PDB file of C-alpha atoms in Angstrom:
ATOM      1  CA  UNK H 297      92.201 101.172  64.333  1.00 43.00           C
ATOM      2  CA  UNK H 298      93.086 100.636  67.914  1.00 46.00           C
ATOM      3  CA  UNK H 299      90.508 100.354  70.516  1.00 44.00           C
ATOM      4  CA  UNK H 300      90.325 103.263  72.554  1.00 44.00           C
ATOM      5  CA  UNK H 301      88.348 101.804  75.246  1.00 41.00           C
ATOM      6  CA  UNK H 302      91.348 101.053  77.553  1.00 46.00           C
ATOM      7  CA  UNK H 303      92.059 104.157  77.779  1.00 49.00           C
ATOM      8  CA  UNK H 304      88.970 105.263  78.749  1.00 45.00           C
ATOM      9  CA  UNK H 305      89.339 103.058  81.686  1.00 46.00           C
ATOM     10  CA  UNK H 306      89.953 103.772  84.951  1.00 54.00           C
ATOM     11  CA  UNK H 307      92.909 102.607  87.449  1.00 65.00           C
ATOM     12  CA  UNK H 308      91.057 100.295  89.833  1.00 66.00           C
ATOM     13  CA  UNK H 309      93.745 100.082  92.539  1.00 72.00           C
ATOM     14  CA  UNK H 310      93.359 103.905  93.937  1.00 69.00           C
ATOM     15  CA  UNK H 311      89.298 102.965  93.547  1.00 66.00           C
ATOM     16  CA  UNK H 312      89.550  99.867  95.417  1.00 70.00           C
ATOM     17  CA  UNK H 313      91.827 101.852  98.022  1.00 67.00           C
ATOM     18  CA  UNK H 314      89.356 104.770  98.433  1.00 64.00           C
ATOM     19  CA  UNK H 315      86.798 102.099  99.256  1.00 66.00           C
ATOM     20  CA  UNK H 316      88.744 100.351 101.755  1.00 65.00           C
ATOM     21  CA  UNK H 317      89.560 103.869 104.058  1.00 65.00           C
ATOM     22  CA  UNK H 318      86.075 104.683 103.272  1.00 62.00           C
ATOM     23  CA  UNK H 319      85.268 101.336 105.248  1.00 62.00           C
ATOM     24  CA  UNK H 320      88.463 101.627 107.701  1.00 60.00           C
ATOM     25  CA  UNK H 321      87.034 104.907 108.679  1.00 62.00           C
ATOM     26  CA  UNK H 322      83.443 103.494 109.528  1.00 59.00           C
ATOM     27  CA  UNK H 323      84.956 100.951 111.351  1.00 58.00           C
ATOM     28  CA  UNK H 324      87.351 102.773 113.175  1.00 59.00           C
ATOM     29  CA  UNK H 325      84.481 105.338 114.085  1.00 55.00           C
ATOM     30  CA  UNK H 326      82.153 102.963 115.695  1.00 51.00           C
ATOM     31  CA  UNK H 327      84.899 101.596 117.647  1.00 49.00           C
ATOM     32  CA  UNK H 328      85.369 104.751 119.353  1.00 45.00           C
ATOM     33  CA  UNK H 329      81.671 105.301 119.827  1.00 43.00           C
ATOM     34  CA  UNK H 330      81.275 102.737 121.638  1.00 43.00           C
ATOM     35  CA  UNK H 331      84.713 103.018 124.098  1.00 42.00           C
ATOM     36  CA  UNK H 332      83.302 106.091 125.052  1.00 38.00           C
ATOM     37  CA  UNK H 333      79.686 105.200 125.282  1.00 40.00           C
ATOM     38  CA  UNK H 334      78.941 103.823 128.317  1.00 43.00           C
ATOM     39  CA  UNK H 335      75.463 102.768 128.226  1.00 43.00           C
ATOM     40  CA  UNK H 336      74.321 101.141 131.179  1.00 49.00           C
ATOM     41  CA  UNK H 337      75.033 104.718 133.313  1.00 46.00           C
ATOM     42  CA  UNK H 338      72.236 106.516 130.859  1.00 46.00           C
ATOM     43  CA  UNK H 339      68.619 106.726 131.182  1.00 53.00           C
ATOM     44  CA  UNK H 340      66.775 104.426 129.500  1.00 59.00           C
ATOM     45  CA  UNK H 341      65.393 106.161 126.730  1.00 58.00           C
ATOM     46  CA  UNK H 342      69.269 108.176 125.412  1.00 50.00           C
ATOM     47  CA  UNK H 343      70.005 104.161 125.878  1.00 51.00           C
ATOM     48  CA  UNK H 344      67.247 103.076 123.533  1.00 54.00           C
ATOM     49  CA  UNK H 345      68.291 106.078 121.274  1.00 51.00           C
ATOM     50  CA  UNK H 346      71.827 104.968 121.405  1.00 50.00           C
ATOM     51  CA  UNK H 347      71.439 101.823 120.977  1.00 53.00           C
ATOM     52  CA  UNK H 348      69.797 102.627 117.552  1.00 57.00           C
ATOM     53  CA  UNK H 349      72.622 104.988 116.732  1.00 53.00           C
ATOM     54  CA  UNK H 350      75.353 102.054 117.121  1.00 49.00           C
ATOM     55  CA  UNK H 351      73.339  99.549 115.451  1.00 55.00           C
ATOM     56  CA  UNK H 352      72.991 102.232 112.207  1.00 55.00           C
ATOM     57  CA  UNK H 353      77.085 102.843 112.075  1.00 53.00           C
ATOM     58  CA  UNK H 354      77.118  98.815 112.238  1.00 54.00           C
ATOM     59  CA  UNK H 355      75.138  98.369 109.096  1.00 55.00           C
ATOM     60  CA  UNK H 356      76.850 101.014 107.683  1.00 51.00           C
ATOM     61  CA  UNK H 357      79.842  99.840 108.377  1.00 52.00           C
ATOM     62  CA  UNK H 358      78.559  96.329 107.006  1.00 54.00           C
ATOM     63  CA  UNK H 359      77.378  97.734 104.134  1.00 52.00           C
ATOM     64  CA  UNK H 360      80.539  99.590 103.593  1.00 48.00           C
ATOM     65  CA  UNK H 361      82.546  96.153 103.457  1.00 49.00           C
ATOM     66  CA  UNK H 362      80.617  94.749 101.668  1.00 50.00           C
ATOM     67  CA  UNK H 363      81.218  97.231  98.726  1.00 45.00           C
ATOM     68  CA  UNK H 364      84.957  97.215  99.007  1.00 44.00           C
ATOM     69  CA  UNK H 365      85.706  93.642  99.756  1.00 45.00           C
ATOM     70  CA  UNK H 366      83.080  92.868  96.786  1.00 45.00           C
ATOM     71  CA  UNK H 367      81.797  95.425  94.456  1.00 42.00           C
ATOM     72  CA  UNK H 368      86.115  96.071  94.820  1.00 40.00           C
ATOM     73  CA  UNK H 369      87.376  92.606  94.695  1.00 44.00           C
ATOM     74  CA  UNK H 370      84.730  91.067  91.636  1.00 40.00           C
ATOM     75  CA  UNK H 371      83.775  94.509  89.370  1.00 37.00           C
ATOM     76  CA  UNK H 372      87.237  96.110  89.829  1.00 40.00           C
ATOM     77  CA  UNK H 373      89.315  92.425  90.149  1.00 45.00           C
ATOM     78  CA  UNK H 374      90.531  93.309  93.743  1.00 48.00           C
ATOM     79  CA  UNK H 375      93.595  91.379  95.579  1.00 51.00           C
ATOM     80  CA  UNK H 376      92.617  89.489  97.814  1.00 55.00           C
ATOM     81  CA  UNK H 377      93.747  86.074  97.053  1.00 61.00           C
ATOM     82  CA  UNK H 378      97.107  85.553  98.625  1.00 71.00           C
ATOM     83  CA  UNK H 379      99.942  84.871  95.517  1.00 68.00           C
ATOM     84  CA  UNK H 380     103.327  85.536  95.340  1.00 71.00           C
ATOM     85  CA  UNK H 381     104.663  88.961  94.076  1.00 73.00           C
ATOM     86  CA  UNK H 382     107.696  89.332  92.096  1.00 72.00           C
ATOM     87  CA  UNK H 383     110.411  90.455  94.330  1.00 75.00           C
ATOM     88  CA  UNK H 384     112.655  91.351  91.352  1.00 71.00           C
ATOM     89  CA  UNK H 385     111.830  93.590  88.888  1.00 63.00           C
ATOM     90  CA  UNK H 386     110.977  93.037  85.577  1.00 64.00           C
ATOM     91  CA  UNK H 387     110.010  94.228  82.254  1.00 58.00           C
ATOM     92  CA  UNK H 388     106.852  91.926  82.328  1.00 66.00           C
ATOM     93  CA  UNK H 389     103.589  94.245  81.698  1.00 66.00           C
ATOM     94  CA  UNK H 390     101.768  94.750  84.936  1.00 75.00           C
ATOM     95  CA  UNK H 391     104.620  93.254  87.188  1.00 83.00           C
ATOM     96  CA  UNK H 392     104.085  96.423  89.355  1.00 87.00           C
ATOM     97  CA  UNK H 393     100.507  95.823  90.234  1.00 86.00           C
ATOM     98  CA  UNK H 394     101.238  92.242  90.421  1.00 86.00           C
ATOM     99  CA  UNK H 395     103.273  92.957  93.942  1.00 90.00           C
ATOM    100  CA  UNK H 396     100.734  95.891  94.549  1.00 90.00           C
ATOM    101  CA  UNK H 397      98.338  92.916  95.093  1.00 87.00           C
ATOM    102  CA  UNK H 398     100.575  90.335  96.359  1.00 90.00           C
ATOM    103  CA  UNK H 399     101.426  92.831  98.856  1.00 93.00           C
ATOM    104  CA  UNK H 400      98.183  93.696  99.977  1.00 91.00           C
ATOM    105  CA  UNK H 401      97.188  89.775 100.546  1.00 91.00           C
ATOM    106  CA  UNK H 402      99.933  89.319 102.361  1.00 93.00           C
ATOM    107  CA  UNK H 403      99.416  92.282 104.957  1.00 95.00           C
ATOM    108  CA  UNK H 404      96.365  91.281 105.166  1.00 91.00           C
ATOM    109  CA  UNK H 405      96.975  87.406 106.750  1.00 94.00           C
ATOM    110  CA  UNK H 406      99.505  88.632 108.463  1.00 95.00           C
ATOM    111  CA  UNK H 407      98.001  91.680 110.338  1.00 94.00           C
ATOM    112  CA  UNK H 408      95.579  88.782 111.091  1.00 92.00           C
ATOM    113  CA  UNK H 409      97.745  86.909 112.810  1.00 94.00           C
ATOM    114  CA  UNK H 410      99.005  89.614 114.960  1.00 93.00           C
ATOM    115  CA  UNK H 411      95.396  90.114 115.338  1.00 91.00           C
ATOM    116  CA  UNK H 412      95.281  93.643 114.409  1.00 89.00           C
ATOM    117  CA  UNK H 413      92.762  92.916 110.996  1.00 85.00           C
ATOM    118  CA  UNK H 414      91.613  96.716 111.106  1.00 81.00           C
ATOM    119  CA  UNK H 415      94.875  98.161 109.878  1.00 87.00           C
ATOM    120  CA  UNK H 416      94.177  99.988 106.438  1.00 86.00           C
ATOM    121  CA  UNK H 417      96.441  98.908 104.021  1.00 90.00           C
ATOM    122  CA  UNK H 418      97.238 100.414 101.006  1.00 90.00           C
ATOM    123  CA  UNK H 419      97.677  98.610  97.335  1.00 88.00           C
ATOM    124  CA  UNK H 420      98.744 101.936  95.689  1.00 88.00           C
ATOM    125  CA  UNK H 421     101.034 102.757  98.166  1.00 91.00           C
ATOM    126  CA  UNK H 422     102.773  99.364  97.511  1.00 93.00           C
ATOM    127  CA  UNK H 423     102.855  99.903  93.913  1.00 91.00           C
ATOM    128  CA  UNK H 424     104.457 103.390  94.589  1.00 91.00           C
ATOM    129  CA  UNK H 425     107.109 101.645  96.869  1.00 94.00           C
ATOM    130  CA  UNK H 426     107.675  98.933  94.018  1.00 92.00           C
ATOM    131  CA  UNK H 427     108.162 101.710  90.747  1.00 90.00           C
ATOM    132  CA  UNK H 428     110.223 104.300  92.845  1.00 91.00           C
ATOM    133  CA  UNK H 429     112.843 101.518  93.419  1.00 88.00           C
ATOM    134  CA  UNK H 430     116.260 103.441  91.797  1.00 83.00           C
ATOM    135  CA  UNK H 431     118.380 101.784  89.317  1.00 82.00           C
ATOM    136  CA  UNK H 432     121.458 100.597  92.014  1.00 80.00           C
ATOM    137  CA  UNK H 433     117.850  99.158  94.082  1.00 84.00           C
ATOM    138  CA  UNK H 434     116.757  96.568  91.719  1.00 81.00           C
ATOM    139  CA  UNK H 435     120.024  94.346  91.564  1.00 80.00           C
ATOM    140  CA  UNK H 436     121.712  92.150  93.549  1.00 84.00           C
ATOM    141  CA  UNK H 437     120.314  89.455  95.619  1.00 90.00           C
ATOM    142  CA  UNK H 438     117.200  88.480  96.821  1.00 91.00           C
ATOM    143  CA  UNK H 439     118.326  90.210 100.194  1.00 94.00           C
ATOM    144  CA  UNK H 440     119.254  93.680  98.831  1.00 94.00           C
ATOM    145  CA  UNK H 441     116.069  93.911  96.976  1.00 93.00           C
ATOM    146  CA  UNK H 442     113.934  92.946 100.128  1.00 94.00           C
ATOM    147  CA  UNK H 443     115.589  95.930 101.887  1.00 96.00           C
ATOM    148  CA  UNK H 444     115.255  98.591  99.491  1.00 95.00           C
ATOM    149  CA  UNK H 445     111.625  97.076  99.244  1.00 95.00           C
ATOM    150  CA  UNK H 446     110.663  97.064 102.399  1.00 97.00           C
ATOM    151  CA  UNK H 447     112.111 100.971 103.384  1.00 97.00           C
ATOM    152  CA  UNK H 448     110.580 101.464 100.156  1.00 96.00           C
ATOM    153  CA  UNK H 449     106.611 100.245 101.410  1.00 96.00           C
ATOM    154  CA  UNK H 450     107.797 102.087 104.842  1.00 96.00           C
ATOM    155  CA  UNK H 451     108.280 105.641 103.507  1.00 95.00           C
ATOM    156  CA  UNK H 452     105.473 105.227 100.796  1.00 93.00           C
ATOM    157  CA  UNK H 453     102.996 104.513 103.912  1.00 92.00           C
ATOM    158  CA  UNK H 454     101.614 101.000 102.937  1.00 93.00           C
ATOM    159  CA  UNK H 455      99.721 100.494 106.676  1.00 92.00           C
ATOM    160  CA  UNK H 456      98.318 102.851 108.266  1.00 85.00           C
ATOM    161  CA  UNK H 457      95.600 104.076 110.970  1.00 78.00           C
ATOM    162  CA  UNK H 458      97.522 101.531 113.799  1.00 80.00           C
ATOM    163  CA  UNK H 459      95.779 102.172 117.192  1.00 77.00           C
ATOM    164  CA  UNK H 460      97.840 101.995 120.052  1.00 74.00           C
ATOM    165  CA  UNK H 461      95.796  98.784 120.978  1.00 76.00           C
ATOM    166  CA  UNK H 462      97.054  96.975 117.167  1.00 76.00           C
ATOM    167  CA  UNK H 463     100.812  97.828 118.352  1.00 76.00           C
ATOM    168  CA  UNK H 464     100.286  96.227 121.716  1.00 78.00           C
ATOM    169  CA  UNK H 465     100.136  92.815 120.138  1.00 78.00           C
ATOM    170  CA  UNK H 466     104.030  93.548 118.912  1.00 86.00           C
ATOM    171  CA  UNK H 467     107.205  94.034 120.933  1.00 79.00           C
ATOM    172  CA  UNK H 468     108.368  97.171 120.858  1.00 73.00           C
ATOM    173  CA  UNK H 469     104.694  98.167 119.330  1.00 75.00           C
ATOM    174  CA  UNK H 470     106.390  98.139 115.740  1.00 91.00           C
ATOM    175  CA  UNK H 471     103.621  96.528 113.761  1.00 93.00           C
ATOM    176  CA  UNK H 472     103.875  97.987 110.920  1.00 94.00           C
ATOM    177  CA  UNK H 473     108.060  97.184 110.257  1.00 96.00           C
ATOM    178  CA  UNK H 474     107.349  93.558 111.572  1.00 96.00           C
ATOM    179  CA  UNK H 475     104.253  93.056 109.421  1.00 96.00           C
ATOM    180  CA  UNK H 476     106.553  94.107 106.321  1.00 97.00           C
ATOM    181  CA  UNK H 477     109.432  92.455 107.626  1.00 98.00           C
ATOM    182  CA  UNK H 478     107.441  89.216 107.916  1.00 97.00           C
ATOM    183  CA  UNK H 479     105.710  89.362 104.319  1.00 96.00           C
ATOM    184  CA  UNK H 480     109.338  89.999 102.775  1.00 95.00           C
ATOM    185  CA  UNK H 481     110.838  87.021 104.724  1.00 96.00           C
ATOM    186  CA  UNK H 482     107.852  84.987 102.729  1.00 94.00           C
ATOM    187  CA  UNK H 483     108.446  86.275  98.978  1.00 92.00           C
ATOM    188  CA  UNK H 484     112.308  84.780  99.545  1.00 92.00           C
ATOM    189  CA  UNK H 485     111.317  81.543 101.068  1.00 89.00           C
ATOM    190  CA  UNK H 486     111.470  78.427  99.542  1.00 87.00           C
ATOM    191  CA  UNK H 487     107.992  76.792  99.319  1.00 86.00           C
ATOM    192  CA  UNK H 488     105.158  75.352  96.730  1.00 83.00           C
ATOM    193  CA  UNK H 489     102.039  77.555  96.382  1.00 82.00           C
ATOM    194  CA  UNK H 490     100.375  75.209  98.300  1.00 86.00           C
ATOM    195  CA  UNK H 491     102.836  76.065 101.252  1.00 89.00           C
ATOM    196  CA  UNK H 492     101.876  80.047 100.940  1.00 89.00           C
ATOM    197  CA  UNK H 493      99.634  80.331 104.040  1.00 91.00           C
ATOM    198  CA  UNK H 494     101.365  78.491 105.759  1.00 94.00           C
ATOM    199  CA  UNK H 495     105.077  79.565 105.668  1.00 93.00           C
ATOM    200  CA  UNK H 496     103.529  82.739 106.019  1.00 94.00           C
ATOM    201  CA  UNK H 497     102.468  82.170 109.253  1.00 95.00           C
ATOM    202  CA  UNK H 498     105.715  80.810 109.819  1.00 96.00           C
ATOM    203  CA  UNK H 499     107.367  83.870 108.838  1.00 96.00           C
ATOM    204  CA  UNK H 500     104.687  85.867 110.552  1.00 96.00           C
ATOM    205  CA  UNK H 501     106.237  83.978 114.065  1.00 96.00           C
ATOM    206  CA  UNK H 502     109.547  84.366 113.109  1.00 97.00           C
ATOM    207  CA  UNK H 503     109.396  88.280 112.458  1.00 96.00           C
ATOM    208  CA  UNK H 504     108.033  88.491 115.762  1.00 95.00           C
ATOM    209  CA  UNK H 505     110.846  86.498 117.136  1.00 95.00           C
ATOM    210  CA  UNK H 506     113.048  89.312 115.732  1.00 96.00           C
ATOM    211  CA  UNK H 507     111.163  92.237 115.934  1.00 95.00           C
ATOM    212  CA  UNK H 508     114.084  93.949 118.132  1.00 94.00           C
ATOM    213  CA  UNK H 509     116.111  93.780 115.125  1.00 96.00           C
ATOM    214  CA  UNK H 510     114.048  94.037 112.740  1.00 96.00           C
ATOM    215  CA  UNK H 511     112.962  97.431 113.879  1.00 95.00           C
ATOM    216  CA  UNK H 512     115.715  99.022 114.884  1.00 96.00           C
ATOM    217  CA  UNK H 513     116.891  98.750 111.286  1.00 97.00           C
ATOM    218  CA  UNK H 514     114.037 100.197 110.126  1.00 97.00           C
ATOM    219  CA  UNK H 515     114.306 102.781 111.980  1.00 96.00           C
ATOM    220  CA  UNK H 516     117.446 103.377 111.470  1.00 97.00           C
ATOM    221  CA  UNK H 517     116.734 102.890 107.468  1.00 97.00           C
ATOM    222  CA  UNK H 518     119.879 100.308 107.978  1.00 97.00           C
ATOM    223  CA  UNK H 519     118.825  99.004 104.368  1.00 96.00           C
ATOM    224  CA  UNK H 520     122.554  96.958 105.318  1.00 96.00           C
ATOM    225  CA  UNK H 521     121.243  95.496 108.113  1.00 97.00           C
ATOM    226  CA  UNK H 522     118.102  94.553 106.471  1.00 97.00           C
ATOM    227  CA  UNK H 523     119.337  93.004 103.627  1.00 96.00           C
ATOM    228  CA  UNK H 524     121.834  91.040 106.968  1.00 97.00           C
ATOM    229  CA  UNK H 525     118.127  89.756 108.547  1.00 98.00           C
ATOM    230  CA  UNK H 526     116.763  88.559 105.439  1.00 97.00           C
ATOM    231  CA  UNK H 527     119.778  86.644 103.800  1.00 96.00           C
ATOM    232  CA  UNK H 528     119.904  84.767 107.451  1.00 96.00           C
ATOM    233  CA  UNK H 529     117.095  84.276 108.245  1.00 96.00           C
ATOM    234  CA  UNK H 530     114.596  83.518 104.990  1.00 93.00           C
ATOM    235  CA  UNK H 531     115.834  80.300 104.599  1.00 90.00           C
ATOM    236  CA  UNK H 532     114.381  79.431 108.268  1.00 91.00           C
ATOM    237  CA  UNK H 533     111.113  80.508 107.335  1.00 90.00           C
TER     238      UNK H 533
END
């Protein structure tokens, strides 16, 4: 008799997700509170009063990260190690989720880097992006696949909640294309795991280098063009 227990299971990756806007949103709330808080013009006792009220939202917003960057990551087996995702598919069991998480790692070091760490990023959406891929999408070279990828995490919304002051950081304030650009230059580079971080901070530089380019064709949804960027440029990563 089979065990009907997996079944009975549920899919951590939307849970884990949930818990991370849960936190984006606390986070992203206090940081408004206290832009338009100005607390030295009040008297002092709405000051003392608050002060309280900002130092609750931090603790809950502590608190709150601490449940979906652990309770997520250790209970549900969350994604947070940086590995490399399959960029082709394949007819291995899980392969989906296993670029779902890749993904998310990924984003994550390199939003980072561009020093916008507060971007919400989500694991389901890249999983989405990854299983919608059409038939003609998943041959070809490393290139073509990037391209259908990467329109693919676009239009399935894998960042999202940028602030005007996370675009600032990027020419043409196109984080999100050059953070996906960048991550997709990394899964076709040549490199040892050992190499990850690093040539993913290389690839981080080098998508900002061509972030002109690189968003224009996304805008465009020039999945040609894409595929152009990436076959000339991931072997300089």
């Amino acid at each position: 008799m089979r065990n009907p227990l997996p079944n009975l299971l549920p899919d951590a990756m939307p849970l884990r997700d949930a818990l991370r806007g849960l936190r984006h949103a606390v986070r992203r709330g206090g940081e408004t509170l206290l832009d338009v808080m100005t607390l030295d013009q009040l008297p002092p006792p709405a000051t003392h009063l608050a002060g309280a009220v900002i130092r609750e939202m931090g603790e809950l917003a502590k608190g709150v990260g601490e449940v979906a960057s652990g309770f997520a990551r250790i209970a549900l087996g969350g994604a947070d190690a940086l590995h490399s995702a399959p960029l082709k598919l394949t007819a291995r069991l899980g392969a989906e989720d296993a670029f779902a998480q890749g993904i998310y790692a990924a984003l994550r070091l390199v939003l980072q880097r561009l020093d916008a760490p507060s971007v919400y990023i989500s694991e389901t959406a890249a999983r989405m992006a990854f299983v919608s891929l059409l038939p003609s999408q998943r041959q070809g070279q490393d290139a073509d696949i990037a391209a259908a990828l990467s329109l693919g995490l676009v239009e399935a919304k894998v960042l999202r909640g940028t602030s005007a002051q996370d675009a600032a950081h990027v020419p043409g304030r196109a984080i999100e294309h050059v953070a996906i650009f960048a991550v997709m230059l990394w899964l076709q580079s040549n490199r040892t795991e050992a190499e990850d971080e690093a040539v993913l901070a290389s690839a981080t530089d080098l998508a900002l280098v061509l972030a002109n380019e690189a968003n224009a064709a996304f805008c465009a949804s020039d999945r040609t063009k894409l595929a152009a960027l990436y076959a000339e440029f991931a072997a300089h990563v």
